[in-house]
mmCIF file of C-alpha atoms and ligand atoms in Angstrom:
data_model
loop_
_atom_site.group_PDB
_atom_site.id
_atom_site.type_symbol
_atom_site.label_atom_id
_atom_site.label_comp_id
_atom_site.label_asym_id
_atom_site.label_seq_id
_atom_site.Cartn_x
_atom_site.Cartn_y
_atom_site.Cartn_z
ATOM 1 C CA UNK A 289 -15.921 -14.898 17.970
ATOM 2 C CA UNK A 290 -18.375 -12.023 17.851
ATOM 3 C CA UNK A 291 -18.582 -10.649 21.367
ATOM 4 C CA UNK A 292 -19.493 -6.990 21.056
ATOM 5 C CA UNK A 293 -16.562 -5.953 23.236
ATOM 6 C CA UNK A 294 -14.909 -3.891 20.540
ATOM 7 C CA UNK A 295 -16.053 -0.846 18.628
ATOM 8 C CA UNK A 296 -16.956 -2.593 15.398
ATOM 9 C CA UNK A 297 -20.374 -1.886 13.907
ATOM 10 C CA UNK A 298 -22.784 -4.499 15.227
ATOM 11 C CA UNK A 299 -24.600 -6.282 12.436
ATOM 12 C CA UNK A 300 -27.656 -8.525 12.675
ATOM 13 C CA UNK A 301 -28.359 -10.719 9.656
ATOM 14 C CA UNK A 302 -31.771 -12.019 8.562
ATOM 15 C CA UNK A 303 -31.516 -15.032 6.274
ATOM 16 C CA UNK A 304 -33.801 -17.773 4.998
ATOM 17 C CA UNK A 305 -31.439 -20.074 3.158
ATOM 18 C CA UNK A 306 -27.906 -21.268 2.519
ATOM 19 C CA UNK A 307 -26.290 -18.060 3.764
ATOM 20 C CA UNK A 308 -23.350 -17.637 1.411
ATOM 21 C CA UNK A 309 -23.626 -13.846 1.700
ATOM 22 C CA UNK A 310 -23.698 -14.191 5.477
ATOM 23 C CA UNK A 311 -20.518 -16.250 5.178
ATOM 24 C CA UNK A 312 -18.869 -13.569 3.036
ATOM 25 C CA UNK A 313 -19.657 -10.952 5.687
ATOM 26 C CA UNK A 314 -18.378 -13.173 8.507
ATOM 27 C CA UNK A 315 -15.188 -13.908 6.566
ATOM 28 C CA UNK A 316 -14.614 -10.243 5.740
ATOM 29 C CA UNK A 317 -15.030 -9.457 9.422
ATOM 30 C CA UNK A 318 -12.844 -12.254 10.750
ATOM 31 C CA UNK A 319 -10.035 -12.098 8.213
ATOM 32 C CA UNK A 320 -10.598 -9.146 5.949
ATOM 33 C CA UNK A 321 -10.415 -6.083 8.179
ATOM 34 C CA UNK A 322 -14.121 -5.228 7.966
ATOM 35 C CA UNK A 323 -15.012 -2.661 10.631
ATOM 36 C CA UNK A 324 -18.193 -4.573 11.439
ATOM 37 C CA UNK A 325 -19.061 -7.907 12.981
ATOM 38 C CA UNK A 326 -22.076 -10.157 12.817
ATOM 39 C CA UNK A 327 -23.571 -10.277 16.297
ATOM 40 C CA UNK A 328 -26.623 -12.408 15.617
ATOM 41 C CA UNK A 329 -28.447 -14.221 12.842
ATOM 42 C CA UNK A 330 -32.212 -14.655 12.692
ATOM 43 C CA UNK A 331 -33.998 -16.993 10.301
ATOM 44 C CA UNK A 332 -37.651 -17.607 9.549
ATOM 45 C CA UNK A 333 -36.705 -21.132 8.448
ATOM 46 C CA UNK A 334 -35.835 -23.642 11.133
ATOM 47 C CA UNK A 335 -33.176 -25.561 9.208
ATOM 48 C CA UNK A 336 -31.709 -22.706 7.168
ATOM 49 C CA UNK A 337 -28.023 -23.432 6.654
ATOM 50 C CA UNK A 338 -27.328 -19.791 7.488
ATOM 51 C CA UNK A 339 -28.080 -20.640 11.139
ATOM 52 C CA UNK A 340 -25.543 -23.432 11.061
ATOM 53 C CA UNK A 341 -22.912 -21.157 9.525
ATOM 54 C CA UNK A 342 -23.453 -18.656 12.335
ATOM 55 C CA UNK A 343 -23.133 -21.312 15.044
ATOM 56 C CA UNK A 344 -19.889 -22.593 13.542
ATOM 57 C CA UNK A 345 -18.502 -19.109 14.107
ATOM 58 C CA UNK A 346 -19.898 -18.799 17.626
ATOM 59 C CA UNK A 347 -22.505 -16.279 16.565
ATOM 60 C CA UNK A 348 -25.931 -16.253 18.206
ATOM 61 C CA UNK A 349 -28.409 -17.898 15.808
ATOM 62 C CA UNK A 350 -32.152 -18.200 16.287
ATOM 63 C CA UNK A 351 -35.157 -19.381 14.373
ATOM 64 C CA UNK A 352 -38.184 -17.125 14.766
ATOM 65 C CA UNK A 353 -41.196 -18.884 13.322
ATOM 66 C CA UNK A 354 -43.697 -16.465 11.754
ATOM 67 C CA UNK A 355 -46.431 -19.036 12.410
ATOM 68 C CA UNK A 356 -45.981 -18.530 16.160
ATOM 69 C CA UNK A 357 -47.306 -14.985 15.891
ATOM 70 C CA UNK A 358 -50.753 -13.552 15.279
ATOM 71 C CA UNK A 359 -49.562 -11.289 12.472
ATOM 72 C CA UNK A 360 -46.523 -9.865 10.714
ATOM 73 C CA UNK A 361 -46.196 -6.987 13.142
ATOM 74 C CA UNK A 362 -45.997 -9.284 16.160
ATOM 75 C CA UNK A 363 -43.470 -11.464 14.335
ATOM 76 C CA UNK A 364 -41.330 -8.461 13.474
ATOM 77 C CA UNK A 365 -41.620 -7.107 17.017
ATOM 78 C CA UNK A 366 -40.044 -10.325 18.248
ATOM 79 C CA UNK A 367 -37.230 -10.054 15.693
ATOM 80 C CA UNK A 368 -36.711 -6.446 16.690
ATOM 81 C CA UNK A 369 -36.524 -7.294 20.382
ATOM 82 C CA UNK A 370 -33.910 -9.890 19.617
ATOM 83 C CA UNK A 371 -31.834 -7.555 17.460
ATOM 84 C CA UNK A 372 -32.002 -4.762 20.027
ATOM 85 C CA UNK A 373 -31.122 -7.074 22.916
ATOM 86 C CA UNK A 374 -27.941 -7.804 21.005
ATOM 87 C CA UNK A 375 -27.223 -4.133 20.378
ATOM 88 C CA UNK A 376 -27.564 -4.486 16.621
ATOM 89 C CA UNK A 377 -26.859 -1.222 14.783
ATOM 90 C CA UNK A 378 -27.251 -2.419 11.197
ATOM 91 C CA UNK A 379 -29.582 -5.104 9.842
ATOM 92 C CA UNK A 380 -28.512 -6.985 6.721
ATOM 93 C CA UNK A 381 -30.967 -9.067 4.744
ATOM 94 C CA UNK A 382 -29.080 -11.899 3.102
ATOM 95 C CA UNK A 383 -31.409 -14.169 1.181
ATOM 96 C CA UNK A 384 -34.270 -13.279 3.533
ATOM 97 C CA UNK A 385 -37.356 -14.357 1.616
ATOM 98 C CA UNK A 386 -39.901 -12.037 3.240
ATOM 99 C CA UNK A 387 -40.899 -8.480 2.601
ATOM 100 C CA UNK A 388 -39.848 -6.363 5.537
ATOM 101 C CA UNK A 389 -42.818 -4.642 7.148
ATOM 102 C CA UNK A 390 -43.209 -1.113 8.510
ATOM 103 C CA UNK A 391 -42.425 -2.116 12.092
ATOM 104 C CA UNK A 392 -38.850 -3.201 11.393
ATOM 105 C CA UNK A 393 -38.276 -0.316 9.006
ATOM 106 C CA UNK A 394 -39.423 2.188 11.636
ATOM 107 C CA UNK A 395 -37.218 0.632 14.309
ATOM 108 C CA UNK A 396 -34.113 0.682 12.087
ATOM 109 C CA UNK A 397 -34.515 3.800 9.908
ATOM 110 C CA UNK A 398 -32.035 3.691 7.000
ATOM 111 C CA UNK A 399 -30.301 0.923 8.871
ATOM 112 C CA UNK A 400 -31.487 -2.081 6.875
ATOM 113 C CA UNK A 401 -29.616 -3.274 3.795
ATOM 114 C CA UNK A 402 -30.500 -5.873 1.200
ATOM 115 C CA UNK A 403 -28.619 -7.572 -1.603
ATOM 116 C CA UNK A 404 -30.409 -8.314 -4.850
ATOM 117 C CA UNK A 405 -29.098 -10.461 -7.732
ATOM 118 C CA UNK A 406 -29.814 -7.974 -10.545
ATOM 119 C CA UNK A 407 -29.044 -4.406 -11.501
ATOM 120 C CA UNK A 408 -31.972 -2.620 -9.900
ATOM 121 C CA UNK A 409 -34.350 -1.110 -10.799
ATOM 122 C CA UNK A 410 -34.345 -3.891 -13.418
ATOM 123 C CA UNK A 411 -35.688 -7.270 -12.375
ATOM 124 C CA UNK A 412 -36.824 -6.754 -8.771
ATOM 125 C CA UNK A 413 -38.556 -9.496 -6.794
ATOM 126 C CA UNK A 414 -37.958 -13.200 -7.172
ATOM 127 C CA UNK A 415 -35.571 -14.833 -9.656
ATOM 128 C CA UNK A 416 -33.678 -11.714 -10.742
ATOM 129 C CA UNK A 417 -31.199 -13.850 -12.676
ATOM 130 C CA UNK A 418 -33.957 -15.733 -14.545
ATOM 131 C CA UNK A 419 -35.711 -12.461 -15.386
ATOM 132 C CA UNK A 420 -32.460 -11.089 -16.843
ATOM 133 C CA UNK A 421 -31.984 -14.166 -19.024
ATOM 134 C CA UNK A 422 -35.569 -14.136 -20.252
ATOM 135 C CA UNK A 423 -35.320 -10.448 -21.097
ATOM 136 C CA UNK A 424 -32.113 -11.009 -23.041
ATOM 137 C CA UNK A 425 -29.987 -8.318 -21.417
ATOM 138 C CA UNK A 426 -26.254 -8.343 -22.184
ATOM 139 C CA UNK A 427 -25.205 -7.330 -18.700
ATOM 140 C CA UNK A 428 -26.617 -8.032 -15.294
ATOM 141 C CA UNK A 429 -25.158 -7.974 -11.811
ATOM 142 C CA UNK A 430 -26.101 -7.276 -8.242
ATOM 143 C CA UNK A 431 -27.154 -4.384 -6.071
ATOM 144 C CA UNK A 432 -26.859 -3.520 -2.391
ATOM 145 C CA UNK A 433 -29.537 -1.048 -1.383
ATOM 146 C CA UNK A 434 -31.259 0.434 1.636
ATOM 147 C CA UNK A 435 -34.551 -1.246 2.394
ATOM 148 C CA UNK A 436 -37.749 0.761 2.220
ATOM 149 C CA UNK A 437 -41.344 -0.425 2.189
ATOM 150 C CA UNK A 438 -41.301 -1.492 -1.461
ATOM 151 C CA UNK A 439 -39.872 -4.631 -3.009
ATOM 152 C CA UNK A 440 -36.223 -3.910 -3.881
ATOM 153 C CA UNK A 441 -36.989 -0.214 -4.350
ATOM 154 C CA UNK A 442 -34.753 1.484 -1.762
ATOM 155 C CA UNK A 443 -31.814 3.820 -2.499
ATOM 156 C CA UNK A 444 -28.901 2.072 -4.199
ATOM 157 C CA UNK A 445 -25.547 1.950 -2.418
ATOM 158 C CA UNK A 446 -23.372 -0.102 -4.734
ATOM 159 C CA UNK A 447 -23.732 -2.270 -7.804
ATOM 160 C CA UNK A 448 -21.474 -4.642 -9.667
ATOM 161 C CA UNK A 449 -21.878 -5.578 -13.323
ATOM 162 C CA UNK A 450 -21.287 -8.951 -14.953
ATOM 163 C CA UNK A 451 -21.712 -9.954 -18.614
ATOM 164 C CA UNK A 452 -24.538 -12.261 -19.628
ATOM 165 C CA UNK A 453 -23.083 -14.831 -22.019
ATOM 166 C CA UNK A 454 -24.959 -16.413 -24.914
ATOM 167 C CA UNK A 455 -24.774 -19.881 -23.413
ATOM 168 C CA UNK A 456 -25.606 -18.858 -19.845
ATOM 169 C CA UNK A 457 -28.334 -20.643 -17.970
ATOM 170 C CA UNK A 458 -29.748 -19.604 -14.623
ATOM 171 C CA UNK A 459 -27.114 -21.568 -12.767
ATOM 172 C CA UNK A 460 -24.063 -20.153 -14.545
ATOM 173 C CA UNK A 461 -25.332 -16.588 -14.452
ATOM 174 C CA UNK A 462 -26.281 -16.898 -10.776
ATOM 175 C CA UNK A 463 -22.808 -18.183 -9.935
ATOM 176 C CA UNK A 464 -21.129 -15.276 -11.751
ATOM 177 C CA UNK A 465 -23.369 -12.785 -9.974
ATOM 178 C CA UNK A 466 -22.913 -14.457 -6.580
ATOM 179 C CA UNK A 467 -19.141 -13.999 -6.758
ATOM 180 C CA UNK A 468 -19.781 -10.264 -7.049
ATOM 181 C CA UNK A 469 -22.404 -10.289 -4.297
ATOM 182 C CA UNK A 470 -19.801 -11.622 -1.918
ATOM 183 C CA UNK A 471 -17.581 -8.627 -2.683
ATOM 184 C CA UNK A 472 -20.065 -5.780 -2.684
ATOM 185 C CA UNK A 473 -22.055 -6.699 0.414
ATOM 186 C CA UNK A 474 -19.082 -6.451 2.788
ATOM 187 C CA UNK A 475 -17.990 -3.316 0.917
ATOM 188 C CA UNK A 476 -21.361 -1.629 1.485
ATOM 189 C CA UNK A 477 -21.226 -2.552 5.175
ATOM 190 C CA UNK A 478 -17.738 -1.087 5.367
ATOM 191 C CA UNK A 479 -19.001 2.198 3.897
ATOM 192 C CA UNK A 480 -21.666 2.337 6.614
ATOM 193 C CA UNK A 481 -19.163 1.418 9.330
ATOM 194 C CA UNK A 482 -16.918 4.257 8.145
ATOM 195 C CA UNK A 483 -19.881 6.660 8.167
ATOM 196 C CA UNK A 484 -19.239 7.569 4.545
ATOM 197 C CA UNK A 485 -22.720 7.321 3.080
ATOM 198 C CA UNK A 486 -24.965 10.334 2.743
ATOM 199 C CA UNK A 487 -28.555 9.823 1.718
ATOM 200 C CA UNK A 488 -29.857 12.656 -0.482
ATOM 201 C CA UNK A 489 -33.367 11.763 -1.585
ATOM 202 C CA UNK A 490 -32.994 8.603 -3.611
ATOM 203 C CA UNK A 491 -29.284 9.156 -4.080
ATOM 204 C CA UNK A 492 -26.621 7.620 -1.906
ATOM 205 C CA UNK A 493 -23.440 9.684 -1.983
ATOM 206 C CA UNK A 494 -20.102 8.240 -0.973
ATOM 207 C CA UNK A 495 -17.843 10.600 0.914
ATOM 208 C CA UNK A 496 -14.081 10.355 0.594
ATOM 209 C CA UNK A 497 -12.423 8.291 3.295
ATOM 210 C CA UNK A 498 -11.026 10.529 6.067
ATOM 211 C CA UNK A 499 -8.190 8.190 6.826
ATOM 212 C CA UNK A 500 -6.771 5.438 4.733
ATOM 213 C CA UNK A 501 -9.096 2.475 5.003
ATOM 214 C CA UNK A 502 -7.631 -0.834 6.078
ATOM 215 C CA UNK A 503 -10.347 -2.538 4.129
ATOM 216 C CA UNK A 504 -9.273 -3.517 0.613
ATOM 217 C CA UNK A 505 -11.746 -1.582 -1.513
ATOM 218 C CA UNK A 506 -13.180 -3.453 -4.450
ATOM 219 C CA UNK A 507 -12.829 -2.044 -7.917
ATOM 220 C CA UNK A 508 -16.216 -0.997 -9.183
ATOM 221 C CA UNK A 509 -16.304 0.312 -12.730
ATOM 222 C CA UNK A 510 -16.398 4.068 -12.835
ATOM 223 C CA UNK A 511 -16.474 4.584 -9.088
ATOM 224 C CA UNK A 512 -13.423 5.979 -7.402
ATOM 225 C CA UNK A 513 -13.420 4.750 -3.845
HETATM 226 C C1 GRF B 793 -28.623 -14.143 -3.228
HETATM 227 O O1 GRF B 793 -28.572 -14.339 -4.608
HETATM 228 C C2 GRF B 793 -29.165 -12.780 -2.908
HETATM 229 O O2 GRF B 793 -28.837 -11.823 -3.856
HETATM 230 C C3 GRF B 793 -30.662 -13.014 -2.900
HETATM 231 O O3 GRF B 793 -30.819 -14.296 -2.343
HETATM 232 C C4 GRF B 793 -29.635 -15.051 -2.555
HETATM 233 C C5 GRF B 793 -29.181 -15.508 -1.202
HETATM 234 O O4 GRF B 793 -28.071 -16.357 -1.284
HETATM 235 N N1 GRF B 793 -31.335 -11.965 -2.161
HETATM 236 P P1 GRF B 793 -27.312 -16.760 0.043
HETATM 237 O O5 GRF B 793 -28.336 -17.375 0.987
HETATM 238 O O6 GRF B 793 -26.661 -15.538 0.607
HETATM 239 O O7 GRF B 793 -26.302 -17.792 -0.399
#
């Protein structure tokens, strides 16, 4: 159970839906040697399955209803209070269907990550998989990036590539991409936990590991990690 009594990086997750990426992070933390743990989960949707997943693992899970607040800033202030009360050091958006506003970004500078189901900067916004199919690309994939004030525009940490097959539909392509999402999101969090990422302008540089990592690094084409 996440209890904050160890020195793992404390992660807060914002999610609006089924929470399979949340689950991948929890699993990597509980069984996979991830140097981070999910401390709390916040959802803007009252019955998001992500909340249920968190509770099953004994993780604090709350619904914060945007409609209860006068504006986005007040809503985000409440989320921020909650995250800070729990000592959250890194915020991970995992299927969070809202654009993060300046308040949260200011409170967690370069400490908010997002996962997107396309190879950014291609196909940002909603339905990245559908956009890829409509465009007719031969490869797509997923991207973990830092969150800035744009929509899926922040510096890219890690990407994974999958082929787009002639007979793919949105469902089959999404499933192939999702398998990769579940690998690269925990990997990106591990890089942050190990303090190995250096932000140089738009570029995210990965420093060599100082000691041998206990986390089984994923194989990403062309990237020696
Ligand atoms: C994922 O495809 C993610 O890339 C996108 O929203 C979806 C969330 O899925 N941002 P889940 O809730 O993590 O299962």
